[in-house]
XYZ file of C-alpha atoms in Angstrom:
371
model
C -6.326 4.615 -21.694
C -2.773 3.370 -21.329
C -3.066 1.661 -17.997
C -5.262 0.851 -15.072
C -3.531 3.672 -13.198
C -4.829 6.297 -15.630
C -8.340 4.941 -15.265
C -8.178 4.860 -11.483
C -6.869 8.417 -11.295
C -9.891 9.644 -13.253
C -12.301 7.753 -11.011
C -10.741 9.012 -7.811
C -10.946 12.631 -8.870
C -14.731 12.378 -8.982
C -14.941 10.186 -5.893
C -13.187 12.727 -3.681
C -16.114 15.129 -4.003
C -18.603 12.941 -2.167
C -16.352 10.998 0.166
C -17.462 10.795 3.778
C -16.899 8.253 6.526
C -17.763 10.060 9.774
C -17.273 7.349 12.382
C -13.577 6.975 11.539
C -12.943 10.682 11.462
C -12.468 11.174 7.722
C -13.166 14.770 6.852
C -16.323 15.695 5.030
C -19.466 17.528 6.060
C -19.094 16.055 9.534
C -15.677 17.697 9.904
C -17.061 21.204 9.424
C -19.844 20.591 11.929
C -17.603 19.212 14.676
C -14.164 20.881 14.711
C -11.393 18.512 15.710
C -9.249 19.694 18.597
C -7.172 16.569 19.311
C -3.528 15.789 18.457
C -2.397 16.233 14.837
C 0.343 14.240 13.099
C 2.576 16.648 11.173
C 3.855 14.882 8.074
C 6.560 15.530 5.482
C 6.202 13.671 2.193
C 9.385 12.296 0.629
C 8.994 11.786 -3.123
C 6.718 14.228 -4.931
C 5.662 12.049 -7.855
C 2.152 11.010 -8.896
C 1.362 8.973 -5.791
C 2.929 11.517 -3.457
C 0.646 14.084 -5.080
C -2.372 11.825 -4.543
C -1.547 11.468 -0.859
C -1.010 15.226 -0.483
C -4.386 15.978 -2.067
C -6.125 13.409 0.131
C -4.517 14.832 3.251
C -6.220 18.170 2.674
C -9.378 16.511 4.034
C -7.666 15.037 7.106
C -8.298 16.226 10.640
C -5.684 14.165 12.476
C -2.872 14.452 9.911
C -1.428 17.537 8.243
C 1.066 17.980 5.403
C 3.745 20.315 6.727
C 6.943 19.434 4.833
C 8.479 18.037 1.645
C 11.623 16.138 0.675
C 12.526 15.993 -3.017
C 15.450 15.993 -5.404
C 13.620 18.371 -7.749
C 13.769 22.052 -6.667
C 10.926 23.073 -8.988
C 8.585 20.537 -7.385
C 9.480 21.796 -3.936
C 8.641 25.346 -4.989
C 5.326 24.263 -6.527
C 4.326 22.327 -3.402
C 5.331 25.214 -1.161
C 2.918 27.485 -2.962
C 0.115 24.965 -3.311
C 0.160 23.613 0.242
C 1.555 26.627 2.114
C 4.690 24.795 3.257
C 7.315 26.962 4.984
C 10.855 27.067 3.626
C 12.282 25.643 6.846
C 10.314 22.394 6.265
C 11.721 21.793 2.769
C 14.609 19.382 2.235
C 16.405 17.465 -0.512
C 17.763 13.913 -0.494
C 21.203 15.075 0.614
C 20.234 17.182 3.619
C 17.013 15.661 4.971
C 18.878 14.232 7.986
C 18.501 17.787 9.347
C 14.839 17.075 10.105
C 16.292 15.810 13.379
C 16.470 19.450 14.461
C 12.993 20.365 13.198
C 10.383 20.029 15.979
C 7.563 20.876 13.555
C 7.768 17.522 11.706
C 6.570 14.344 13.458
C 6.701 11.806 10.649
C 7.964 11.262 7.105
C 5.986 9.379 4.446
C 8.515 7.735 2.098
C 7.012 7.497 -1.405
C 10.080 6.841 -3.561
C 11.187 3.931 -5.799
C 11.388 0.604 -3.945
C 15.190 0.391 -3.823
C 15.416 3.706 -1.966
C 13.080 2.718 0.882
C 15.699 0.873 2.920
C 18.341 3.610 3.178
C 15.819 6.438 3.417
C 13.712 4.857 6.164
C 16.827 4.136 8.215
C 17.980 7.754 7.828
C 14.558 9.067 8.887
C 14.589 6.764 11.916
C 18.050 7.972 12.916
C 16.676 11.517 12.698
C 14.136 10.529 15.343
C 10.993 10.784 13.209
C 8.197 8.244 12.767
C 8.097 6.613 9.321
C 5.343 5.643 6.937
C 6.782 3.713 3.991
C 5.063 2.790 0.758
C 4.799 -0.870 -0.151
C 6.634 -3.021 -0.853
C 8.542 -1.876 2.190
C 11.890 -3.017 0.767
C 13.460 -5.188 -1.943
C 13.628 -8.267 0.271
C 12.938 -9.508 3.787
C 16.523 -8.921 4.957
C 16.268 -5.218 4.127
C 12.829 -5.037 5.691
C 14.059 -6.563 8.937
C 16.918 -4.055 9.071
C 14.397 -1.225 8.695
C 12.274 -2.622 11.530
C 15.375 -2.906 13.687
C 16.489 0.655 12.960
C 13.085 2.069 13.890
C 12.936 0.053 17.107
C 16.434 1.222 18.039
C 15.398 4.839 17.422
C 12.120 4.303 19.336
C 10.005 5.494 16.394
C 7.071 3.778 14.721
C 7.350 2.216 11.257
C 4.080 1.843 9.325
C 3.546 0.601 5.768
C 1.140 2.169 3.256
C -1.421 -0.637 3.296
C -4.404 1.569 2.492
C -6.717 -1.417 1.913
C -6.395 -2.399 5.572
C -8.704 0.508 6.399
C -11.101 0.301 3.420
C -14.733 -0.214 4.596
C -15.816 -2.937 2.117
C -12.649 -4.887 2.847
C -13.160 -4.618 6.594
C -16.760 -5.774 6.252
C -15.657 -8.962 4.485
C -13.072 -9.535 7.216
C -15.761 -8.971 9.874
C -18.050 -11.488 8.185
C -15.256 -14.032 7.965
C -14.312 -13.559 11.635
C -17.976 -13.966 12.574
C -18.046 -17.327 10.785
C -20.556 -16.186 8.166
C -18.585 -17.854 5.347
C -17.863 -20.988 7.349
C -14.535 -22.742 6.921
C -12.479 -20.836 4.350
C -11.488 -23.019 1.408
C -10.159 -20.834 -1.404
C -8.984 -17.358 -2.361
C -8.307 -15.930 -5.793
C -6.504 -12.630 -6.358
C -6.099 -11.127 -9.829
C -3.998 -7.961 -10.125
C -2.666 -6.468 -13.330
C -2.582 -3.814 -16.016
C -0.710 -3.113 -19.224
C 2.280 -1.025 -18.228
C 3.272 1.853 -20.493
C 6.553 3.775 -20.669
C 9.377 1.192 -20.935
C 11.874 3.669 -19.428
C 9.996 4.164 -16.126
C 11.601 3.125 -12.847
C 9.106 0.294 -12.304
C 10.774 -1.581 -15.177
C 14.274 -0.911 -13.850
C 15.406 -3.847 -11.709
C 17.891 -1.717 -9.758
C 15.130 0.661 -8.648
C 12.086 -1.645 -8.527
C 13.688 -4.868 -7.327
C 11.577 -6.874 -9.766
C 8.535 -6.277 -11.908
C 4.785 -6.729 -11.587
C 4.960 -8.685 -8.317
C 6.759 -5.815 -6.562
C 4.186 -3.313 -7.787
C 0.750 -4.805 -8.306
C 1.186 -8.428 -7.193
C 1.732 -7.461 -3.572
C -1.983 -6.593 -3.439
C -2.960 -10.181 -4.242
C -0.358 -11.575 -1.844
C -1.305 -9.278 1.015
C -4.995 -9.704 0.163
C -4.735 -13.491 0.394
C -3.366 -13.125 3.909
C -5.947 -10.664 5.242
C -8.920 -12.217 3.449
C -8.138 -15.769 4.613
C -6.932 -14.502 7.983
C -3.848 -16.709 8.163
C -0.235 -16.698 7.063
C 0.717 -19.155 4.317
C 2.951 -22.163 5.005
C 4.013 -22.951 1.429
C 4.218 -21.328 -1.981
C 4.613 -22.430 -5.597
C 4.998 -20.055 -8.551
C 5.391 -19.822 -12.319
C 6.708 -16.910 -14.377
C 5.659 -16.102 -17.945
C 7.447 -13.570 -20.137
C 6.326 -12.632 -23.663
C 8.265 -9.396 -24.175
C 11.935 -9.829 -23.321
C 12.803 -6.397 -24.664
C 10.467 -4.528 -22.332
C 10.869 -6.882 -19.398
C 14.590 -7.372 -18.942
C 16.281 -10.034 -16.820
C 14.983 -9.831 -13.264
C 11.882 -7.802 -14.201
C 8.860 -10.091 -14.123
C 6.045 -9.525 -16.612
C 3.595 -12.119 -15.299
C 3.797 -14.354 -12.228
C 1.186 -16.831 -11.080
C 1.596 -18.068 -7.530
C -0.213 -20.415 -5.207
C -0.252 -20.323 -1.415
C -1.182 -22.986 1.110
C -2.550 -22.070 4.542
C -2.505 -23.989 7.840
C -6.297 -24.206 8.002
C -6.392 -26.014 4.655
C -7.314 -23.090 2.403
C -5.376 -22.484 -0.810
C -4.896 -19.282 -2.795
C -4.349 -18.842 -6.524
C -3.022 -15.433 -7.551
C -1.978 -13.638 -10.723
C 0.279 -10.606 -11.038
C 0.875 -9.078 -14.461
C 2.045 -6.038 -16.383
C 0.568 -7.266 -19.671
C -3.221 -7.424 -19.139
C -5.845 -4.858 -18.192
C -9.138 -5.410 -16.339
C -7.570 -7.440 -13.531
C -8.536 -6.179 -10.099
C -10.562 -8.933 -8.470
C -10.650 -10.853 -5.187
C -12.779 -13.923 -4.558
C -13.071 -15.663 -1.190
C -14.939 -18.957 -0.888
C -16.038 -20.806 2.237
C -18.266 -23.739 3.093
C -21.223 -21.453 3.902
C -20.728 -18.499 1.589
C -18.481 -16.294 -0.528
C -17.249 -12.742 -1.031
C -16.356 -11.198 -4.377
C -14.761 -7.767 -4.805
C -14.235 -6.048 -8.156
C -12.560 -3.566 -8.161
C -10.836 -4.965 -5.078
C -7.776 -2.772 -4.523
C -8.009 0.131 -6.969
C -8.145 3.700 -5.715
C -11.902 3.559 -5.726
C -14.715 3.061 -5.571
C -14.386 -0.518 -4.304
C -17.360 -2.711 -5.130
C -18.300 -6.117 -3.803
C -20.940 -8.660 -2.986
C -21.310 -11.721 -0.829
C -23.756 -14.616 -0.774
C -25.935 -12.288 1.337
C -26.022 -9.510 -1.230
C -24.247 -6.354 -2.340
C -21.752 -4.663 -0.049
C -22.918 -1.113 0.633
C -20.233 0.358 2.864
C -19.333 4.064 2.511
C -17.183 5.148 -0.424
C -13.988 6.731 0.871
C -10.807 8.309 -0.404
C -8.415 5.590 0.685
C -5.430 7.838 1.353
C -7.468 10.235 3.503
C -8.767 7.399 5.646
C -5.328 5.760 5.762
C -3.626 8.911 7.034
C -6.354 9.551 9.603
C -6.058 6.038 10.965
C -2.250 6.038 10.886
C -2.247 9.296 12.828
C -4.383 7.510 15.418
C -1.911 4.613 15.549
C 1.108 6.885 15.994
C -0.404 9.487 18.296
C -2.981 7.498 20.265
C -1.741 3.908 20.092
C -4.801 2.706 18.152
C -4.749 -0.918 17.007
C -6.033 -1.500 13.454
C -8.103 -4.566 12.543
C -5.347 -5.609 10.115
C -1.769 -4.650 11.074
C 0.118 -2.017 9.075
C 3.392 -2.112 11.004
C 6.877 -2.972 9.773
C 6.555 -6.593 10.878
C 3.517 -6.930 8.595
C 5.632 -5.576 5.746
C 8.406 -8.076 6.465
C 5.947 -10.981 6.344
C 4.900 -9.958 2.836
C 8.554 -9.630 1.820
C 9.307 -13.141 3.087
C 6.510 -14.496 0.901
C 7.698 -12.430 -2.088
C 11.230 -13.754 -1.664
C 9.800 -17.282 -1.679
C 7.623 -16.596 -4.749
C 10.670 -15.527 -6.751
C 12.594 -18.560 -5.491
C 9.731 -20.898 -6.398
C 9.333 -19.378 -9.870
C 13.051 -19.793 -10.520
C 13.428 -23.310 -9.106
C 10.054 -24.806 -9.922
C 9.875 -26.180 -6.397
C 7.371 -25.814 -3.560
C 8.923 -23.534 -0.936
C 8.072 -23.960 2.740
C 7.283 -20.736 4.615
C 7.734 -19.808 8.247
C 6.459 -16.288 8.896
């Protein structure tokens, strides 16, 4: 096993078979018993790599969202997807001509699943074409880019959502419910550990021009975003330290390991670790005056497991991407409001904190935040 990703892919394959979460509309046995006849979000996926494939597979179980188009720079992938998912030729585009989706009434939204550095220009082009956008996280390389993307989508009167799949995950939402109900009392501390040993040194995630950084831009955003939704506040300061043991693999500007600390207005503090050099790191811990919540795995593709001071969490096991696309279809088509936001502004808040983490790691100073 070369990385946590390989392990998670194997787990998810088996998890898909028994996934069901009826009350949110995720397809399963319930879907065959009660045919859905409401509005359907017709989606084109941009970027047909491993995660794009995972999303496409998960969408086969959706009722409210349907894969209808593809955008890729690889003609052979387009042909394969056409055959596998019955995608018509008129809904297939490449990176040069996808602006033409403006004239295609059969596509409602584009899910951008490309390297981080491409998100900004591609999302803006999709918005100008008049289509709603779902963008993988991190939404951009920095907060300035993210804000420009939000502005472009507002100007075009289209929605911009970010691929925060954990914001819909049942165990996660149960912990948030318990916290909101005061069951943990005053929140004091959060710990987020996210990491794996990264493999191929030539992959885009280790290319600063494409990734915008290293582990923080890939896996660390889970701990950062998790600290915010688990504590239920936005941080007001950050400190950070970077550690690098392999300067050959992790070039200048590509972080191997970053530890960062966040301070929150209610007095809680968070201690987080993001790394590309250690496996077995996928854990959240939330501590309050009356109780605690521990999740491990906390953000992997599934199944999520957790416990609180009241016992084991026993929420339904779901395919995250299926549930995410169902709920995002509801947001776009029906104006649904999620418990935890997944809009562009949410993405910008994370980017502001990430900018500050890099600044703090470089300067050694505590950086004040105003989100």
